[in-house]
Short mmCIF file of C-alpha atoms in Angstrom, two decimals:
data_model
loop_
_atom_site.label_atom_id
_atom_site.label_comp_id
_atom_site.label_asym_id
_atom_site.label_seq_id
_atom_site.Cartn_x
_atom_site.Cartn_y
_atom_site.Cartn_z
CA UNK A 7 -18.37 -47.74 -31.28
CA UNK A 8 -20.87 -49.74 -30.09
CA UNK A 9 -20.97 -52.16 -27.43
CA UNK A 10 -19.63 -55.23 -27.38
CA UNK A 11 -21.75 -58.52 -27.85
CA UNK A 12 -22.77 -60.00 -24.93
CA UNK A 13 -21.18 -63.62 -23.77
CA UNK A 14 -22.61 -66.36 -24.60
CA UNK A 15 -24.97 -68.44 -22.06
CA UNK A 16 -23.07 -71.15 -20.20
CA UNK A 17 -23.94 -74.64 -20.66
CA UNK A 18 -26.79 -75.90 -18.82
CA UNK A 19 -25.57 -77.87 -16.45
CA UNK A 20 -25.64 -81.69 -16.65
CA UNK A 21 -28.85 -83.24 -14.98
CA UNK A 22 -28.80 -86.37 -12.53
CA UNK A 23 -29.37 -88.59 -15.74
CA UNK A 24 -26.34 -87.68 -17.38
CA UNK A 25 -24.17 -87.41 -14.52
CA UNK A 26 -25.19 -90.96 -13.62
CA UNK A 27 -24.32 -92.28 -17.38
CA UNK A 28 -20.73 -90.35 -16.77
CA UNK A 29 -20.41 -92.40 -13.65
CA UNK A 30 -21.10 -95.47 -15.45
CA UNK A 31 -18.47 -94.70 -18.30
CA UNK A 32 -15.82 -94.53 -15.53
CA UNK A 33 -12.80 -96.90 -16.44
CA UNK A 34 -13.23 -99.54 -14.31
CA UNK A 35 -10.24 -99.86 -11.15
CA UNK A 36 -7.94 -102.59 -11.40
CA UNK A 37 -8.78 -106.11 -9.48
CA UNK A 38 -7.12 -106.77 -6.36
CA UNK A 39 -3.72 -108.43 -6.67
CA UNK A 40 -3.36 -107.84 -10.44
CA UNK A 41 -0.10 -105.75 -8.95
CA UNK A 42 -2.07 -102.12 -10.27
CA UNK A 43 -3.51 -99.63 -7.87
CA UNK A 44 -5.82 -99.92 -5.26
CA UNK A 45 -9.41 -98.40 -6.49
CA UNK A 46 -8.99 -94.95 -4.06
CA UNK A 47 -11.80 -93.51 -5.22
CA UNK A 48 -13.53 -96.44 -3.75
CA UNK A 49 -12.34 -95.78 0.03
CA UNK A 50 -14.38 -92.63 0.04
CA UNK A 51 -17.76 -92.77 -1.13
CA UNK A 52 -19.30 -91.74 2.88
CA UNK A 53 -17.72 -88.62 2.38
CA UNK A 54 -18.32 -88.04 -0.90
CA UNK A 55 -21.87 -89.00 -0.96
CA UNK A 56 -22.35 -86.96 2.32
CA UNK A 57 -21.16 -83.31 0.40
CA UNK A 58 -23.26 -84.60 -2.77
CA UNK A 59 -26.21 -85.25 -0.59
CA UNK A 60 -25.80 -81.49 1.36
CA UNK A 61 -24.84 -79.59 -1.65
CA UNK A 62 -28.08 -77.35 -2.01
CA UNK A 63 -27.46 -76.06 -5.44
CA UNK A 64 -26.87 -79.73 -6.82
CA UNK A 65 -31.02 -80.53 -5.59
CA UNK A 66 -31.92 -84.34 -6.32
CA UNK A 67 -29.39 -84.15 -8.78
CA UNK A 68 -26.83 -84.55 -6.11
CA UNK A 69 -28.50 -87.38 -4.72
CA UNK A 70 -28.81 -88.92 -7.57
CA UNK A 71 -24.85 -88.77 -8.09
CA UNK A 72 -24.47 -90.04 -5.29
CA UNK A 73 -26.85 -92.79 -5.60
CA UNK A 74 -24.59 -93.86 -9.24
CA UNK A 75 -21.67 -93.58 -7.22
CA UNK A 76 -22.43 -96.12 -4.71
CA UNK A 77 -23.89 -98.37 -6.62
CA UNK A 78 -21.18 -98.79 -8.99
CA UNK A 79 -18.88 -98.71 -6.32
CA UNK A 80 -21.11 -101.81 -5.29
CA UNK A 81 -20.93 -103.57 -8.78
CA UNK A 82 -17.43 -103.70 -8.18
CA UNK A 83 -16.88 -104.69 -4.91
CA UNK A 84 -19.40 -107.39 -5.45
CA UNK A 85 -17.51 -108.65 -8.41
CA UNK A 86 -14.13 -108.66 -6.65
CA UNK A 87 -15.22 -110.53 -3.70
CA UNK A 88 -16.89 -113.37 -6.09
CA UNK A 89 -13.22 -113.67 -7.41
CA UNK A 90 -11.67 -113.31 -4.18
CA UNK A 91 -13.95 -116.19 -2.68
CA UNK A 92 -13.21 -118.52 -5.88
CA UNK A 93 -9.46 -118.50 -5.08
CA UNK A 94 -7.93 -121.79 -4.40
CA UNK A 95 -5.01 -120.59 -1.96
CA UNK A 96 -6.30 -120.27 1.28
CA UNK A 97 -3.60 -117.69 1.73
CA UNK A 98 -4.15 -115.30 -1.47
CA UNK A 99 -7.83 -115.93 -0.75
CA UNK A 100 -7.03 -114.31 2.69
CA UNK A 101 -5.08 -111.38 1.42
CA UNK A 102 -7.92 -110.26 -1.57
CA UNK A 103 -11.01 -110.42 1.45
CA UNK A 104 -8.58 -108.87 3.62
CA UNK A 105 -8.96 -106.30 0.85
CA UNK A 106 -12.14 -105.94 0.82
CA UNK A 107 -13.38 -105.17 3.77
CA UNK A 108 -12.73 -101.30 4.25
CA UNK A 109 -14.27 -101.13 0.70
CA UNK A 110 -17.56 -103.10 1.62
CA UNK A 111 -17.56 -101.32 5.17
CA UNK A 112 -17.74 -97.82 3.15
CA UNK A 113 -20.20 -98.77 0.58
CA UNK A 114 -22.76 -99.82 3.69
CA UNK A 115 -21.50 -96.50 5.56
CA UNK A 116 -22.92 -94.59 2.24
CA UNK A 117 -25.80 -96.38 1.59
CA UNK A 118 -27.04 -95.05 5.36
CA UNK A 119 -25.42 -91.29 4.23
CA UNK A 120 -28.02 -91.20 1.25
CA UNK A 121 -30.76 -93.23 2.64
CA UNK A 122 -30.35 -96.18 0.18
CA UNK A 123 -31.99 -98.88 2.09
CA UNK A 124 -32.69 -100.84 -1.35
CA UNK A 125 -28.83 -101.14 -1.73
CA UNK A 126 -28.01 -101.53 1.70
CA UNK A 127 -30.35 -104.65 1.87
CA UNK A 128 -28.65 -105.98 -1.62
CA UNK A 129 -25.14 -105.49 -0.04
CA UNK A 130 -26.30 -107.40 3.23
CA UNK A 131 -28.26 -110.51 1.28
CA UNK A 132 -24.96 -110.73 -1.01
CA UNK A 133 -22.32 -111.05 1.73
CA UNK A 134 -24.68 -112.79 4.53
CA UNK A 135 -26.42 -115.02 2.02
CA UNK A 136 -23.00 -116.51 1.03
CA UNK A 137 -23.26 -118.69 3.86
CA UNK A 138 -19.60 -118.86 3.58
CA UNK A 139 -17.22 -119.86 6.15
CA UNK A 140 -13.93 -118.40 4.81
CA UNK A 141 -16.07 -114.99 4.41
CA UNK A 142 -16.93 -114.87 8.22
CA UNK A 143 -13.72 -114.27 9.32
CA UNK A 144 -13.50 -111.14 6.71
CA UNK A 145 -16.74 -110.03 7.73
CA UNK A 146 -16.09 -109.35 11.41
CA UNK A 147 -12.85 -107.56 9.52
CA UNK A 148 -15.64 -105.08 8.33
CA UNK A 149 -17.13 -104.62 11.51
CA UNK A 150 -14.30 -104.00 13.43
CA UNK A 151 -13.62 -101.36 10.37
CA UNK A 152 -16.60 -99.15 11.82
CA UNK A 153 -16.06 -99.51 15.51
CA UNK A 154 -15.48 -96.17 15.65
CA UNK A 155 -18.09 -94.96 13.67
CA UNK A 156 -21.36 -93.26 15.03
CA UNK A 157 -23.92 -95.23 16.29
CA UNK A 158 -26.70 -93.81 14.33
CA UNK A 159 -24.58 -94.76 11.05
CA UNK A 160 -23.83 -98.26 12.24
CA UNK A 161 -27.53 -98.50 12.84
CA UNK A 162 -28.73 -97.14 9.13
CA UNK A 163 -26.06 -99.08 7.16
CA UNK A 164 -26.94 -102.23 8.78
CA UNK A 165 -23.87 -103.27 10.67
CA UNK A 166 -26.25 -104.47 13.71
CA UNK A 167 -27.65 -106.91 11.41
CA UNK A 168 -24.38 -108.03 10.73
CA UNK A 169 -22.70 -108.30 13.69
CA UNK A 170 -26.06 -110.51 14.87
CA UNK A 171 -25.26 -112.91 12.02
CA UNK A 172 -21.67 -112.73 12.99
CA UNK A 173 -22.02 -113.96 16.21
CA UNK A 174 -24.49 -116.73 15.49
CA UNK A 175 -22.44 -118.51 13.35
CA UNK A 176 -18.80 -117.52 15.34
CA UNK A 177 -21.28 -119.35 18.33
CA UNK A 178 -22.21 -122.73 16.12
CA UNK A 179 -18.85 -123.02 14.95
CA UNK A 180 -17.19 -122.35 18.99
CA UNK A 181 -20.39 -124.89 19.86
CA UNK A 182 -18.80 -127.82 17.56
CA UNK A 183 -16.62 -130.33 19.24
CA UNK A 184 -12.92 -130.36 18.44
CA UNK A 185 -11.02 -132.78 16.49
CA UNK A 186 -10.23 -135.87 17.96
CA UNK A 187 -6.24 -135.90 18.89
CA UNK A 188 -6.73 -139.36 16.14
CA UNK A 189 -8.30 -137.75 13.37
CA UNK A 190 -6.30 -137.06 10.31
CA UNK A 191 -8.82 -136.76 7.99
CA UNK A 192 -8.56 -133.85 5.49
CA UNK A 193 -10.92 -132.64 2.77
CA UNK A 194 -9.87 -131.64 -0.66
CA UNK A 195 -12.34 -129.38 -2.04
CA UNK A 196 -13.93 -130.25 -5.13
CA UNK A 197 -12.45 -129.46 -8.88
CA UNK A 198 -11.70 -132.38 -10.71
CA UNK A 199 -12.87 -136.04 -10.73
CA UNK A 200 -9.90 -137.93 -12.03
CA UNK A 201 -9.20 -140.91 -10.33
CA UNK A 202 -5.50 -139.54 -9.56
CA UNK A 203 -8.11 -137.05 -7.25
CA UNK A 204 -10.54 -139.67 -6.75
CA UNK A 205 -7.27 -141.64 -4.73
CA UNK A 206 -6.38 -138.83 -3.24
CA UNK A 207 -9.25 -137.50 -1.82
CA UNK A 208 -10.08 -141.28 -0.76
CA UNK A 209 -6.79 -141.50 1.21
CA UNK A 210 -7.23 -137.67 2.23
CA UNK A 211 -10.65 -138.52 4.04
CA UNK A 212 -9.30 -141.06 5.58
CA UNK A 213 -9.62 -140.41 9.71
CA UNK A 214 -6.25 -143.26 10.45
CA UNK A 215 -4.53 -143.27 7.50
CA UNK A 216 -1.67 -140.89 7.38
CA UNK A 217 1.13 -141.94 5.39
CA UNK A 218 0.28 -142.91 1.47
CA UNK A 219 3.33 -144.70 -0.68
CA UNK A 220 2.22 -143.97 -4.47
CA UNK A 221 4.32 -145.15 -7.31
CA UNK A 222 3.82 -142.97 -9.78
CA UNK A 223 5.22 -141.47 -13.32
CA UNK A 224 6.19 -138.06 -13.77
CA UNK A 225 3.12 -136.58 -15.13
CA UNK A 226 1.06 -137.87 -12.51
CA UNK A 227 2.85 -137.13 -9.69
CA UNK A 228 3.02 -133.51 -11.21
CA UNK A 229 -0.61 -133.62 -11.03
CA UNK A 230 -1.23 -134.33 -7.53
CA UNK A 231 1.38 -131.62 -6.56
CA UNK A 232 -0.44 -129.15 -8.07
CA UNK A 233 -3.58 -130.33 -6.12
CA UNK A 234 -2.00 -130.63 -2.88
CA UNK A 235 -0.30 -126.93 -3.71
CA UNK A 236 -3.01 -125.32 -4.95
CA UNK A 237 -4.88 -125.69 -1.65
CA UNK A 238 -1.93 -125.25 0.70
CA UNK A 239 -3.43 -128.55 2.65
CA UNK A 240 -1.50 -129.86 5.43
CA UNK A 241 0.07 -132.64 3.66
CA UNK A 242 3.99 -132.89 3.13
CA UNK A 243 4.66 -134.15 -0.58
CA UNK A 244 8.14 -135.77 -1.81
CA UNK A 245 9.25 -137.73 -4.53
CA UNK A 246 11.37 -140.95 -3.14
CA UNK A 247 13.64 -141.41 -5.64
CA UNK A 248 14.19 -145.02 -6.42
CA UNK A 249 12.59 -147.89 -8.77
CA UNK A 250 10.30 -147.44 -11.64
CA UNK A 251 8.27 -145.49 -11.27
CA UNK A 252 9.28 -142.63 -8.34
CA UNK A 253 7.48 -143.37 -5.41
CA UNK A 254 5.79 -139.93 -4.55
CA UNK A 255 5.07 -140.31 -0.29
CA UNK A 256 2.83 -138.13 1.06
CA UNK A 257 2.12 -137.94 4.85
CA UNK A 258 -0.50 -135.58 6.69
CA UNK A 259 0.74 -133.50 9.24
CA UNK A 260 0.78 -131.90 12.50
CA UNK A 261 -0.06 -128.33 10.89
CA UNK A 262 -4.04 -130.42 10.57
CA UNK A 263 -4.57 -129.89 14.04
CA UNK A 264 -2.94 -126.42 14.66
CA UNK A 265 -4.34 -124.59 11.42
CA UNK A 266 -7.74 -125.52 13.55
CA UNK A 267 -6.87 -124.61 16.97
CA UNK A 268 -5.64 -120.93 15.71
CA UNK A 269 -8.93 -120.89 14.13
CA UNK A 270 -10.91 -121.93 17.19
CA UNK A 271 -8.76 -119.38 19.33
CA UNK A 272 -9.66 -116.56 16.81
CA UNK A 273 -13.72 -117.57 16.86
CA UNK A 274 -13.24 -117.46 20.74
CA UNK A 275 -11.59 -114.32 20.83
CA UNK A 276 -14.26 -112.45 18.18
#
């Protein structure tokens, strides 16, 4: 008999082109607090990049993988914290950058594992150029994620620039004066212009007033619960229950002043 015919040649293996269109196909993770999983595949992008970057056989190719990886690790880590920062609840907003951080401290950590200083630079201009005082607090959340880490990749993912932006504005903020013990005033950030908010906010901004008697009907005191709820301010709501219409009271209080001493305690402390 004769001899048998001889396999077929493997596949050729995917190039870097196709392996970064694969990458890019990848159902996207879940967004933080929609109650599904976590993105793990997220967490690890130093490591992963580091063994694409060293495999020998893989060539650019493997650099190029890892490039796709990171970035679109990036894309959505950049999206999340652009929902995370539009949250209304300072205490949901909290919990989503809270999040965050390991995931933005690991995409910087790989950018300096492949030598993407491009990215790096993007990542760095999107969270410094915020500007944003409720991000600060998250940001020195991803520096302390990488205390441990070795100098040389602090250095090369840009942490030092960070932590130099950190501290100037952790210094301006320790360098304002404190509340006056008289000062109840209380901003309501913006979102709608009715004048149920326009009273509000008038009454909210006030530095003496601290007690407001509003009679109002149902629907309308409804409304300026929600407000007042939706931003967790430090204003105690109730309905008082007699004549027509309700009376709905509201009276600032003493959680104004202590809300901003934790917060000055925590900038000293950082």
């Amino acid at each position: 008999p004769g001899a048998p015919p001889a396999p077929p040649p493997p596949p050729p293996r995917p190039g870097a082109r196709c392996c970064a269109l694969a990458v890019a196909a990848w159902p996207r993770p879940p967004r933080p607090g929609t109650g599904g999983a976590r993105a793990p595949w997220i967490v690890p992008p130093p490591a992963i990049s580091s063994a694409l970057r060293d495999a020998g056989e893989a060539g650019d190719a493997g650099a190029s993988i890892a490039r796709a990886l990171v970035w679109q690790a990036w894309q959505w880590v950049e999206a999340a914290l652009s929902r995370a920062c539009a949250l209304d609840a300072p205490s949901r907003r909290a919990d989503a950058l809270d999040t965050l951080t390991q995931y933005i401290a690991a995409v910087l950590v790989s950018t300096s594992v492949i030598g993407t200083v491009d990215l790096r630079d993007e990542v760095l201009a999107a969270v410094i150029g915020r500007h944003d005082e409720i991000l600060l607090t998250h940001l020195i959340g991803v520096l302390r994620a990488v205390a441990d880490s070795p100098p040389e990749t602090r250095g090369g993912a840009g942490f030092g620039q960070l932590a130099e932006y950190c501290n100037g504005r952790l210094e301006d903020r320790v360098a304002r004066p404190l509340r006056a013990a008289d000062d109840w005033s209380i901003q309501i950030p913006a979102g709608c212009d009715c004048e149920l908010c326009e009273t509000l906010a008038g009454f909210l901004a006030d530095s003496d007033e601290r007690t407001l008697e509003w009679p109002l009907n149902t629907d309308r005191r409804s409304h300026v619960h929600r407000r007042l709820d939706a931003f967790e301010l430090p204003v105690r709501h109730v309905t008082r229950r007699t004549g027509r219409p309700y009376t709905l009271v509201l009276t600032k209080t003493d959680d104004l002043f202590e809300r901003e001493q934790a917060q000055r305690r925590r900038d000293e402390s950082d």
